[in-house]
Short mmCIF file of C-alpha atoms and ligand atoms in Angstrom, two decimals:
data_model
loop_
_atom_site.label_atom_id
_atom_site.label_comp_id
_atom_site.label_asym_id
_atom_site.label_seq_id
_atom_site.Cartn_x
_atom_site.Cartn_y
_atom_site.Cartn_z
CA MET A 182 4.35 33.38 -31.31
CA LEU A 183 2.62 30.27 -28.29
CA SER A 184 4.83 29.46 -25.58
CA LEU A 185 6.90 26.65 -25.32
CA ARG A 186 5.26 24.95 -22.90
CA ILE A 187 2.28 24.87 -25.87
CA ALA A 188 4.95 23.07 -27.95
CA ARG A 189 5.12 20.40 -25.09
CA LEU A 190 1.72 19.58 -24.85
CA ARG A 191 0.09 16.70 -26.06
CA GLU A 192 -3.39 16.46 -27.25
CA SER A 193 -5.75 13.46 -25.32
CA ALA A 194 -6.04 10.49 -27.73
CA THR A 195 -9.04 10.22 -25.56
CA ILE A 196 -10.29 13.30 -27.17
CA ARG A 197 -9.52 12.79 -30.35
CA MET A 198 -11.12 9.16 -30.61
CA MET A 199 -13.87 10.60 -29.15
CA GLU A 200 -13.77 13.24 -31.74
CA LYS A 201 -13.46 10.80 -34.62
CA ALA A 202 -16.53 8.95 -33.05
CA LYS A 203 -18.79 11.59 -33.05
CA GLU A 204 -17.85 12.54 -36.59
CA LEU A 205 -19.28 9.06 -37.46
CA GLU A 206 -22.41 9.97 -35.10
CA SER A 207 -23.23 13.13 -37.10
CA ARG A 208 -23.22 10.63 -40.38
CA GLY A 209 -25.93 8.80 -38.35
CA VAL A 210 -23.50 5.64 -37.92
CA GLU A 211 -24.41 4.31 -33.81
CA ILE A 212 -21.59 4.07 -31.59
CA ILE A 213 -21.25 2.23 -28.12
CA HIS A 214 -18.54 4.79 -26.01
CA LEU A 215 -16.98 2.04 -23.68
CA ASP A 216 -14.10 4.89 -23.71
CA VAL A 217 -15.39 7.02 -20.99
CA GLY A 218 -14.34 7.95 -18.34
CA GLU A 219 -16.92 9.45 -15.96
CA PRO A 220 -19.73 7.20 -14.18
CA ASP A 221 -23.20 7.07 -16.55
CA PHE A 222 -25.26 7.49 -12.84
CA GLN A 223 -26.95 9.93 -11.83
CA THR A 224 -25.07 12.33 -8.71
CA PRO A 225 -27.57 10.81 -5.83
CA LYS A 226 -30.21 12.93 -5.04
CA GLU A 227 -29.00 13.41 -1.24
CA VAL A 228 -25.99 15.58 -2.73
CA MET A 229 -28.21 16.88 -5.60
CA ASP A 230 -30.78 17.94 -2.63
CA ALA A 231 -28.09 19.58 -0.89
CA ALA A 232 -26.49 21.68 -3.45
CA CYS A 233 -29.79 23.33 -4.32
CA ASN A 234 -30.85 24.18 -1.12
CA ALA A 235 -27.42 25.68 -0.82
CA MET A 236 -28.33 28.04 -3.74
CA ARG A 237 -30.65 29.09 -2.51
CA ASP A 238 -29.37 30.37 0.86
CA GLY A 239 -26.78 32.06 -0.97
CA TYR A 240 -24.13 29.64 -1.73
CA THR A 241 -23.46 31.22 -5.15
CA HIS A 242 -20.66 33.70 -4.56
CA TYR A 243 -16.43 32.85 -4.25
CA THR A 244 -15.95 30.96 -1.19
CA PRO A 245 -12.81 31.89 0.44
CA SER A 246 -9.63 29.91 -1.93
CA ARG A 247 -8.96 27.18 0.07
CA GLY A 248 -12.09 25.89 1.00
CA LEU A 249 -15.17 26.65 2.83
CA PRO A 250 -14.21 25.57 6.44
CA GLU A 251 -16.94 23.10 6.83
CA LEU A 252 -16.18 20.92 3.86
CA ARG A 253 -12.11 21.12 5.07
CA GLU A 254 -13.05 20.25 8.53
CA ALA A 255 -15.27 17.22 6.44
CA ILE A 256 -12.21 15.73 4.51
CA ALA A 257 -10.33 16.27 7.10
CA ASP A 258 -13.00 13.93 9.27
CA LYS A 259 -12.74 11.23 6.22
CA LEU A 260 -9.06 11.24 5.88
CA ARG A 261 -8.34 10.85 9.74
CA SER A 262 -11.30 8.48 10.39
CA GLU A 263 -11.32 5.55 7.01
CA ASN A 264 -7.98 6.88 5.69
CA GLY A 265 -5.82 7.17 8.59
CA ILE A 266 -4.07 9.81 7.73
CA ASP A 267 -3.37 12.40 10.92
CA VAL A 268 -4.39 15.86 9.27
CA THR A 269 -6.42 18.84 10.01
CA ALA A 270 -8.60 21.22 7.65
CA SER A 271 -4.75 22.90 7.76
CA ASN A 272 -3.51 20.31 5.31
CA ILE A 273 -6.11 20.99 2.95
CA LEU A 274 -6.79 22.70 -0.05
CA VAL A 275 -10.26 22.64 -1.97
CA THR A 276 -10.35 22.33 -5.82
CA PRO A 277 -12.30 22.75 -8.71
CA GLY A 278 -11.66 19.30 -9.45
CA SER A 279 -9.02 16.63 -8.48
CA LYS A 280 -7.10 16.88 -11.86
CA GLN A 281 -6.15 20.76 -10.53
CA ALA A 282 -5.19 19.09 -7.61
CA LEU A 283 -2.90 17.62 -9.15
CA LEU A 284 -1.75 20.56 -11.64
CA TYR A 285 -0.92 22.94 -8.29
CA THR A 286 0.76 19.80 -7.02
CA PHE A 287 3.59 18.99 -10.26
CA LEU A 288 3.49 23.07 -10.24
CA ALA A 289 4.35 23.62 -6.66
CA LEU A 290 6.30 21.03 -6.18
CA LEU A 291 8.65 20.79 -9.53
CA ASP A 292 11.38 23.10 -11.64
CA GLU A 293 12.12 23.16 -15.06
CA GLY A 294 14.23 19.95 -16.18
CA ASP A 295 13.20 17.96 -12.30
CA GLU A 296 12.33 14.58 -12.52
CA VAL A 297 8.94 13.25 -12.47
CA ILE A 298 8.88 8.57 -12.17
CA ILE A 299 4.97 7.95 -13.42
CA PRO A 300 5.08 4.33 -12.61
CA THR A 301 2.96 2.86 -15.82
CA PRO A 302 0.41 2.69 -16.93
CA ALA A 303 -0.96 5.46 -16.27
CA TRP A 304 -3.56 8.40 -16.62
CA PRO A 305 -2.04 10.69 -19.31
CA SER A 306 -2.70 13.71 -18.30
CA TYR A 307 -0.10 13.30 -15.52
CA TRP A 308 2.87 13.36 -18.54
CA GLU A 309 1.41 16.32 -19.51
CA MET A 310 1.09 18.09 -16.56
CA ALA A 311 4.94 17.12 -15.81
CA ASN A 312 5.09 19.03 -19.63
CA ILE A 313 3.53 22.25 -18.22
CA ALA A 314 5.82 22.35 -15.24
CA GLY A 315 8.83 22.03 -17.65
CA ALA A 316 9.34 18.66 -15.47
CA ILE A 317 10.80 15.13 -17.58
CA VAL A 318 9.47 12.32 -17.20
CA LYS A 319 10.83 8.82 -16.10
CA GLN A 320 8.29 6.28 -16.26
CA VAL A 321 8.76 2.88 -15.21
CA PRO A 322 6.73 -0.54 -16.20
CA PRO A 323 5.38 -2.58 -13.98
CA LYS A 324 6.18 -5.50 -12.32
CA ASP A 325 3.85 -9.08 -11.86
CA GLY A 326 0.99 -7.93 -13.53
CA PHE A 327 0.33 -4.45 -12.94
CA GLY A 328 1.97 -3.64 -9.93
CA LEU A 329 4.23 -1.39 -8.51
CA ASN A 330 8.02 -2.42 -9.90
CA LEU A 331 9.68 -0.46 -6.80
CA GLU A 332 13.31 -1.76 -7.66
CA ASP A 333 13.67 0.10 -11.10
CA ILE A 334 11.72 2.68 -9.68
CA GLU A 335 14.37 3.43 -7.09
CA ALA A 336 16.82 2.46 -10.24
CA LEU A 337 15.68 5.65 -11.65
CA ILE A 338 15.59 8.09 -8.56
CA GLY A 339 18.59 10.70 -9.56
CA GLU A 340 19.58 13.93 -8.04
CA LYS A 341 16.51 15.58 -9.77
CA THR A 342 13.70 12.95 -8.75
CA LYS A 343 11.39 15.06 -6.82
CA MET A 344 8.51 13.30 -7.32
CA ILE A 345 6.70 10.31 -8.37
CA VAL A 346 3.05 9.99 -9.10
CA ILE A 347 0.72 7.14 -8.03
CA ASN A 348 -2.80 5.96 -8.61
CA SER A 349 -4.16 3.02 -7.18
CA PRO A 350 -7.43 1.68 -7.84
CA ASN A 351 -5.43 2.44 -11.23
CA ASN A 352 -6.79 3.90 -14.02
CA PRO A 353 -6.53 2.20 -17.15
CA SER A 354 -5.42 -1.10 -15.00
CA GLY A 355 -8.07 -1.09 -12.18
CA ALA A 356 -4.76 -2.42 -10.30
CA VAL A 357 -5.15 -2.07 -5.96
CA PHE A 358 -2.10 -1.88 -5.16
CA THR A 359 -1.16 -3.79 -1.80
CA LYS A 360 -0.10 -1.76 1.97
CA GLU A 361 3.06 -3.93 1.42
CA THR A 362 3.79 -2.24 -2.02
CA LEU A 363 2.53 0.64 -0.48
CA GLU A 364 4.83 0.51 2.38
CA GLY A 365 7.72 -0.35 0.21
CA LEU A 366 7.14 2.84 -2.18
CA VAL A 367 6.63 4.96 1.08
CA GLU A 368 10.03 3.25 3.09
CA LEU A 369 11.95 4.57 -0.30
CA ALA A 370 10.31 8.10 -0.67
CA ILE A 371 11.34 8.82 2.93
CA ARG A 372 14.74 7.30 2.25
CA ARG A 373 15.63 9.12 -0.48
CA LYS A 374 13.16 12.21 0.35
CA ILE A 375 10.83 12.02 -2.85
CA ILE A 376 7.60 13.35 -2.84
CA ILE A 377 4.82 10.48 -3.34
CA ALA A 378 1.35 12.39 -4.95
CA SER A 379 -1.07 9.88 -4.29
CA ASP A 380 -4.03 10.26 -6.78
CA GLU A 381 -7.19 8.56 -5.10
CA VAL A 382 -9.87 9.70 -7.29
CA TYR A 383 -11.15 5.84 -7.59
CA GLU A 384 -10.86 4.85 -3.98
CA LYS A 385 -14.98 4.35 -3.51
CA ILE A 386 -14.80 1.77 -6.73
CA ILE A 387 -13.37 -0.89 -5.31
CA TYR A 388 -14.71 -5.01 -5.94
CA GLU A 389 -12.09 -6.98 -3.72
CA GLY A 390 -8.66 -6.00 -2.03
CA SER A 391 -9.04 -2.49 0.22
CA HIS A 392 -7.92 0.88 -0.12
CA VAL A 393 -5.08 2.01 1.31
CA SER A 394 -3.60 5.92 1.39
CA PRO A 395 0.16 5.62 1.52
CA ALA A 396 -0.18 8.85 3.58
CA SER A 397 -1.32 6.78 6.28
CA LEU A 398 1.66 4.51 6.47
CA PRO A 399 4.45 4.95 8.93
CA GLY A 400 6.49 8.45 7.90
CA GLY A 401 4.03 8.98 4.98
CA GLN A 402 2.59 12.08 6.28
CA GLU A 403 5.85 14.39 5.63
CA PHE A 404 6.42 13.31 1.95
CA VAL A 405 2.74 12.45 0.16
CA VAL A 406 0.12 14.34 -1.22
CA THR A 407 -3.29 12.80 -0.97
CA VAL A 408 -5.53 13.89 -4.39
CA ASN A 409 -9.04 12.96 -4.56
CA GLY A 410 -12.51 14.61 -5.52
CA PHE A 411 -15.57 13.71 -5.83
CA SER A 412 -16.53 13.36 -9.47
CA LYS A 413 -16.43 9.49 -9.17
CA THR A 414 -17.56 8.72 -5.90
CA PHE A 415 -20.60 10.82 -6.66
CA ALA A 416 -20.71 10.46 -10.18
CA MET A 417 -20.67 14.65 -9.82
CA THR A 418 -17.98 15.17 -12.59
CA GLY A 419 -19.15 18.40 -14.24
CA TRP A 420 -19.48 20.11 -10.48
CA ARG A 421 -15.99 20.44 -10.25
CA LEU A 422 -14.78 19.40 -6.71
CA GLY A 423 -11.47 17.94 -5.55
CA TYR A 424 -8.79 18.54 -2.98
CA LEU A 425 -5.66 18.25 -2.16
CA ALA A 426 -3.96 17.11 1.59
CA GLY A 427 -0.42 16.82 2.44
CA PRO A 428 2.64 18.79 3.87
CA LYS A 429 1.30 22.22 5.36
CA GLN A 430 4.57 23.81 3.11
CA ILE A 431 2.63 22.35 -0.06
CA VAL A 432 -0.40 22.77 0.83
CA GLU A 433 0.59 26.42 1.09
CA ALA A 434 2.37 26.87 -2.13
CA ALA A 435 -0.45 25.44 -3.73
CA ALA A 436 -3.34 27.52 -2.10
CA LYS A 437 -1.18 30.82 -3.59
CA ILE A 438 -1.55 28.93 -7.18
CA GLN A 439 -5.14 28.64 -6.86
CA GLN A 440 -5.59 32.26 -5.45
CA HIS A 441 -4.03 33.73 -8.51
CA SER A 442 -5.77 31.30 -10.53
CA ALA A 443 -9.02 29.74 -10.14
CA THR A 444 -9.97 31.30 -6.98
CA CYS A 445 -11.83 28.30 -5.42
CA ALA A 446 -14.08 25.50 -6.11
CA PRO A 447 -17.58 26.21 -7.23
CA ALA A 448 -19.60 27.38 -3.75
CA PHE A 449 -22.57 25.15 -3.98
CA ALA A 450 -20.93 22.19 -4.59
CA GLN A 451 -18.81 22.34 -1.30
CA LYS A 452 -21.58 23.34 0.54
CA ALA A 453 -23.40 20.01 -0.32
CA VAL A 454 -20.48 17.50 0.13
CA ALA A 455 -19.62 18.72 3.24
CA GLU A 456 -22.83 17.90 4.18
CA VAL A 457 -23.53 14.15 2.70
CA LEU A 458 -19.66 13.26 3.00
CA ALA A 459 -20.20 10.89 5.74
CA HIS A 460 -22.38 9.06 4.06
CA ALA A 461 -20.89 8.86 1.24
CA ASP A 462 -20.03 4.92 1.35
CA LYS A 463 -24.12 4.58 1.99
CA LEU A 464 -24.08 6.52 -1.66
CA VAL A 465 -21.99 5.24 -3.84
CA LYS A 466 -22.94 1.68 -2.45
CA PRO A 467 -25.60 0.80 -4.90
CA MET A 468 -23.58 2.03 -8.19
CA VAL A 469 -20.33 -0.02 -7.40
CA ARG A 470 -22.52 -3.08 -7.05
CA GLU A 471 -23.43 -2.24 -10.68
CA PHE A 472 -20.36 -1.72 -12.13
CA ARG A 473 -19.09 -4.71 -10.46
CA ARG A 474 -21.82 -7.06 -12.58
CA ARG A 475 -20.60 -5.09 -15.23
CA ARG A 476 -17.18 -6.31 -14.43
CA ASP A 477 -17.89 -9.25 -14.00
CA PHE A 478 -19.82 -10.05 -17.49
CA ILE A 479 -17.25 -8.12 -19.84
CA VAL A 480 -14.22 -9.96 -18.05
CA PRO A 481 -14.73 -13.30 -18.97
CA SER A 482 -16.52 -11.98 -22.61
CA LEU A 483 -13.07 -10.82 -23.31
CA GLU A 484 -11.70 -13.79 -22.21
CA LYS A 485 -13.74 -15.80 -24.84
CA MET A 486 -12.09 -13.83 -27.44
CA ASP A 487 -8.60 -14.61 -26.96
CA PHE A 488 -7.89 -10.88 -25.25
CA ASN A 489 -5.48 -11.70 -22.45
CA VAL A 490 -7.41 -10.02 -19.17
CA ARG A 491 -6.31 -9.34 -15.51
CA ASN A 492 -9.54 -9.38 -13.45
CA PRO A 493 -9.27 -5.52 -12.50
CA ALA A 494 -9.87 -5.21 -8.49
CA GLY A 495 -11.05 -1.15 -8.38
CA ALA A 496 -12.69 2.07 -11.04
CA PHE A 497 -14.14 1.47 -13.75
CA TYR A 498 -12.23 -0.03 -16.75
CA VAL A 499 -10.52 -3.21 -18.11
CA PHE A 500 -7.21 -2.99 -20.07
CA PRO A 501 -6.67 -5.99 -21.61
CA GLU A 502 -3.90 -7.42 -24.56
CA ILE A 503 -5.60 -7.44 -27.59
CA PRO A 504 -5.91 -11.37 -29.49
CA GLY A 505 -1.76 -11.94 -31.10
CA ASP A 506 -3.29 -11.98 -34.93
CA GLU A 507 -4.85 -8.11 -34.59
CA PRO A 508 -3.20 -5.15 -35.29
CA ASP A 509 -1.59 -2.67 -32.44
CA ALA A 510 -3.92 -0.71 -30.28
CA PRO A 511 -3.65 2.71 -32.35
CA ASP A 512 -4.61 0.29 -35.39
CA PHE A 513 -7.25 -1.64 -33.72
CA VAL A 514 -9.52 0.91 -32.27
CA GLU A 515 -9.78 2.67 -35.06
CA LYS A 516 -10.92 -0.77 -36.88
CA ILE A 517 -13.35 -1.50 -33.96
CA LEU A 518 -15.00 1.89 -33.72
CA GLU A 519 -15.35 2.30 -38.08
CA LYS A 520 -16.16 -1.36 -38.77
CA ALA A 521 -17.76 -2.61 -35.38
CA GLY A 522 -19.00 1.00 -34.21
CA VAL A 523 -17.49 0.68 -30.38
CA SER A 524 -15.68 3.29 -29.15
CA ILE A 525 -12.37 2.69 -27.08
CA THR A 526 -9.14 3.47 -26.10
CA SER A 527 -5.65 2.77 -27.33
CA GLY A 528 -2.99 1.51 -24.24
CA SER A 529 -0.29 3.42 -26.32
CA SER A 530 -1.83 6.72 -24.54
CA PHE A 531 -1.17 5.30 -20.96
CA GLY A 532 2.64 4.46 -21.03
CA GLY A 533 3.17 2.82 -24.41
CA PHE A 534 1.15 -0.50 -24.38
CA ASN A 535 0.72 -0.97 -27.49
CA ARG A 536 -1.12 -4.51 -27.64
CA SER A 537 -3.63 -3.22 -24.62
CA VAL A 538 -6.89 -1.37 -25.19
CA ARG A 539 -8.82 0.29 -22.36
CA ILE A 540 -12.41 -0.51 -22.33
CA SER A 541 -14.57 1.62 -19.61
CA TYR A 542 -17.90 -0.48 -18.70
CA ALA A 543 -19.27 3.19 -17.66
CA ASN A 544 -22.20 2.06 -20.20
CA ASN A 545 -24.95 0.35 -19.32
CA LEU A 546 -25.14 -3.65 -19.44
CA GLU A 547 -27.05 -3.88 -22.27
CA ASN A 548 -24.59 -1.52 -24.76
CA ILE A 549 -21.90 -3.39 -22.64
CA SER A 550 -23.33 -6.42 -24.08
CA LYS A 551 -24.05 -5.28 -27.75
CA ALA A 552 -20.70 -4.13 -27.96
CA ILE A 553 -18.98 -7.00 -27.12
CA GLU A 554 -21.21 -9.08 -29.85
CA ARG A 555 -20.39 -6.18 -32.27
CA ILE A 556 -16.70 -6.60 -31.30
CA ARG A 557 -16.78 -10.64 -31.74
CA SER A 558 -17.97 -10.48 -35.00
CA THR A 559 -15.50 -7.73 -36.30
CA ILE A 560 -12.59 -9.86 -34.72
CA SER A 561 -13.55 -13.01 -36.52
CA SER A 562 -14.82 -11.94 -39.60
C1 LIG B 1163 -6.96 9.02 -12.68
C2 LIG B 1163 -7.32 10.27 -12.15
N1 LIG B 1163 -7.32 11.28 -11.99
C3 LIG B 1163 -7.94 12.30 -11.90
C4 LIG B 1163 -8.99 12.70 -13.29
C5 LIG B 1163 -9.67 13.49 -12.52
O1 LIG B 1163 -10.73 13.73 -11.56
P1 LIG B 1163 -11.61 15.30 -11.44
O2 LIG B 1163 -12.83 15.49 -12.25
O3 LIG B 1163 -11.72 15.07 -9.93
O4 LIG B 1163 -10.71 16.11 -12.00
C6 LIG B 1163 -9.13 11.62 -13.12
C7 LIG B 1163 -10.49 11.96 -14.60
O5 LIG B 1163 -10.96 10.60 -15.46
C8 LIG B 1163 -8.77 10.28 -13.07
O6 LIG B 1163 -9.19 9.35 -14.81
#
């Protein structure tokens, strides 16, 4: 009865773990969630006030499918001034969340049997978006820690390769790709005529290094679709607002899909972000300061327990290898959930990292410190 497309889709492992945690919670067990993919902060007051005003001013209906003109202009301004990408509003499509922007990009570019390259570790939804599009995934493990492995990426490019998906700052590793690496990637994409989908949702959550948009690099403009959103920057995951920016042909193709699916992104959210976007750096600062404090606590704490950790330079996750005498990650996370009451995510969902786990620090320091204590006593018992 159901489509083949559905048969190809896998359930989200994160959601499965969360359900398991909920089930334990319903039995009265106190679980500390370090599995969370969203900031534990309130949306900044400025954004909420702007949204309330927008609702009162009648921004409660459909907007133009591509987005409110003032938001598209504000995004184009931001991309030009902060990211160095030479775009106008005509290169922008506003979407209900960056996830939707990514899905449109996959659907706009990939036919059944086409190939997409995913450097790992990577966010599991990329695989499933490829599945929805009927495309085949070629995954490439990292080099020198969590860096892009350009040689192996190039070796996998074949006649059917249409796209490569990158994400910096990275979920789950927290890695921030260097300008030099991205220059190499853009050069490769141009030479082999493939599109880079660059997922930049963690752009503002960065502690070391600086964010580079591949679309700003020489020749990048024609070969990069930049995807971003406001879920993480403004802690507004529930509002659903994101965008893609890229070559007009791709933006128009994605816009067609949106016209016949979501129609548009929420009106009041668009209006609010149009008003505050220019002040994003100021609004995000306190949140990033707190994330950094947590990172600086969690990394040495894990090292003391013999986890092999690379210091994340961005996002709010750490992706360590678990101590050698522990079982593989899928069993380890179950053990930690059941015995320590701490919910973390197995690295197996991020491209088969069976000895790694993703620990989110989108939880307050008190809970993180309690969770560390519980993990410590579980693994040493
Ligand atoms: C790497 C990455 N891209 C995209 C998203 C989706 O964000 P949005 O809420 O804008 O759809 C997430 C959310 O967890 C993410 O981790």
